[in-house]
């Protein structure tokens, strides 16, 4: 039986939203498309969010992806930039969820590691590796679209599994699961 799925990858941004799509047939990747949504010319941040939502819906309705992978915003020094990126990501997620598409997010380092084996790889290194993996003839001038494509490929390589940290129900559970990390207080002298 032939297994097939389509993965939409998105690199959300309020200046440029990069996206890429791959088809996976029996674990073999095929390149479908990559491009970017240019948002520089719009001053109104709410118009940008509306356009991100609409373009994501359009991609979903056109390609019918089975899964969606997003690059998670990374923490920087500029809180306003982080807030804007978080909103862009949230809008893209909402678009996927509104069409019942499972959404997974990956940290930039995780995506770079999955594609190149180096979590600190440059955008250019990621793009070149994608070119090799997917047999792309040329690379785009801006690398936002390859970042979106990288999210899709990372998701395929991770087969939808996301590493999560341990969860705890409280301090007692934390102490029980981390006994070697807990330092007991020294008993008072004379006890």
PDB file of N, CA, C and O in Angstrom, residues 6 8 30 38 54 67 69-70 127 133 140 153 170-171 174 181 187:
ATOM      1  N   UNK A   6       1.298  15.238   2.343  1.00  0.00           N
ATOM      2  CA  UNK A   6       1.833  16.543   1.957  1.00  0.00           C
ATOM      3  C   UNK A   6       2.064  17.345   3.228  1.00  0.00           C
ATOM      4  O   UNK A   6       1.208  17.374   4.119  1.00  0.00           O
ATOM      5  N   UNK A   8       3.158  21.149   4.693  1.00  0.00           N
ATOM      6  CA  UNK A   8       3.330  22.578   4.471  1.00  0.00           C
ATOM      7  C   UNK A   8       4.239  23.111   5.568  1.00  0.00           C
ATOM      8  O   UNK A   8       3.960  22.917   6.749  1.00  0.00           O
ATOM      9  N   UNK A  30       9.416  14.630  -2.194  1.00  0.00           N
ATOM     10  CA  UNK A  30       9.349  15.287  -3.497  1.00  0.00           C
ATOM     11  C   UNK A  30       9.043  16.757  -3.253  1.00  0.00           C
ATOM     12  O   UNK A  30       8.144  17.088  -2.477  1.00  0.00           O
ATOM     13  N   UNK A  38       5.333  38.646   0.457  1.00  0.00           N
ATOM     14  CA  UNK A  38       5.999  39.926   0.756  1.00  0.00           C
ATOM     15  C   UNK A  38       5.026  40.846   1.485  1.00  0.00           C
ATOM     16  O   UNK A  38       3.939  41.128   0.974  1.00  0.00           O
ATOM     17  N   UNK A  54      -4.881  34.677   5.242  1.00  0.00           N
ATOM     18  CA  UNK A  54      -5.487  34.378   3.939  1.00  0.00           C
ATOM     19  C   UNK A  54      -4.566  33.556   3.040  1.00  0.00           C
ATOM     20  O   UNK A  54      -5.017  32.623   2.368  1.00  0.00           O
ATOM     21  N   UNK A  67      -0.246  17.798   7.055  1.00  0.00           N
ATOM     22  CA  UNK A  67       0.391  18.311   8.269  1.00  0.00           C
ATOM     23  C   UNK A  67       1.034  19.649   7.964  1.00  0.00           C
ATOM     24  O   UNK A  67       1.362  19.941   6.814  1.00  0.00           O
ATOM     25  N   UNK A  69       4.082  22.420   9.503  1.00  0.00           N
ATOM     26  CA  UNK A  69       5.211  22.652  10.411  1.00  0.00           C
ATOM     27  C   UNK A  69       5.581  24.128  10.352  1.00  0.00           C
ATOM     28  O   UNK A  69       5.649  24.711   9.270  1.00  0.00           O
ATOM     29  N   UNK A  70       5.796  24.714  11.506  1.00  0.00           N
ATOM     30  CA  UNK A  70       6.165  26.122  11.586  1.00  0.00           C
ATOM     31  C   UNK A  70       7.481  26.283  12.315  1.00  0.00           C
ATOM     32  O   UNK A  70       7.773  25.538  13.251  1.00  0.00           O
ATOM     33  N   UNK A 127      19.904  26.206   2.864  1.00  0.00           N
ATOM     34  CA  UNK A 127      19.394  26.263   1.489  1.00  0.00           C
ATOM     35  C   UNK A 127      20.155  25.309   0.566  1.00  0.00           C
ATOM     36  O   UNK A 127      19.547  24.582  -0.233  1.00  0.00           O
ATOM     37  N   UNK A 133      19.169  17.782  -1.203  1.00  0.00           N
ATOM     38  CA  UNK A 133      18.197  16.771  -0.786  1.00  0.00           C
ATOM     39  C   UNK A 133      17.015  16.637  -1.746  1.00  0.00           C
ATOM     40  O   UNK A 133      16.524  15.542  -1.991  1.00  0.00           O
ATOM     41  N   UNK A 140      16.160  30.483  -4.431  1.00  0.00           N
ATOM     42  CA  UNK A 140      15.606  31.830  -4.522  1.00  0.00           C
ATOM     43  C   UNK A 140      16.601  32.873  -4.016  1.00  0.00           C
ATOM     44  O   UNK A 140      17.535  32.546  -3.289  1.00  0.00           O
ATOM     45  N   UNK A 153      10.677  19.868   5.731  1.00  0.00           N
ATOM     46  CA  UNK A 153      11.615  18.745   5.654  1.00  0.00           C
ATOM     47  C   UNK A 153      11.987  18.264   7.065  1.00  0.00           C
ATOM     48  O   UNK A 153      12.049  17.056   7.325  1.00  0.00           O
ATOM     49  N   UNK A 170       3.996  18.556  40.271  1.00  0.00           N
ATOM     50  CA  UNK A 170       4.317  19.396  41.416  1.00  0.00           C
ATOM     51  C   UNK A 170       5.731  19.124  41.886  1.00  0.00           C
ATOM     52  O   UNK A 170       6.473  18.357  41.279  1.00  0.00           O
ATOM     53  N   UNK A 171       6.117  19.763  42.980  1.00  0.00           N
ATOM     54  CA  UNK A 171       7.478  19.614  43.504  1.00  0.00           C
ATOM     55  C   UNK A 171       7.781  18.186  43.919  1.00  0.00           C
ATOM     56  O   UNK A 171       8.878  17.688  43.716  1.00  0.00           O
ATOM     57  N   UNK A 174       8.657  16.269  40.911  1.00  0.00           N
ATOM     58  CA  UNK A 174       9.961  16.700  40.419  1.00  0.00           C
ATOM     59  C   UNK A 174      11.070  16.045  41.231  1.00  0.00           C
ATOM     60  O   UNK A 174      12.024  15.508  40.685  1.00  0.00           O
ATOM     61  N   UNK A 181      19.590  15.138  41.460  1.00  0.00           N
ATOM     62  CA  UNK A 181      19.799  16.582  41.297  1.00  0.00           C
ATOM     63  C   UNK A 181      19.449  17.360  42.563  1.00  0.00           C
ATOM     64  O   UNK A 181      19.752  18.531  42.682  1.00  0.00           O
ATOM     65  N   UNK A 187      22.163  18.151  58.227  1.00  0.00           N
ATOM     66  CA  UNK A 187      21.491  18.200  59.543  1.00  0.00           C
ATOM     67  C   UNK A 187      22.238  19.176  60.469  1.00  0.00           C
ATOM     68  O   UNK A 187      23.464  19.362  60.344  1.00  0.00           O
TER      69      UNK A 187
END
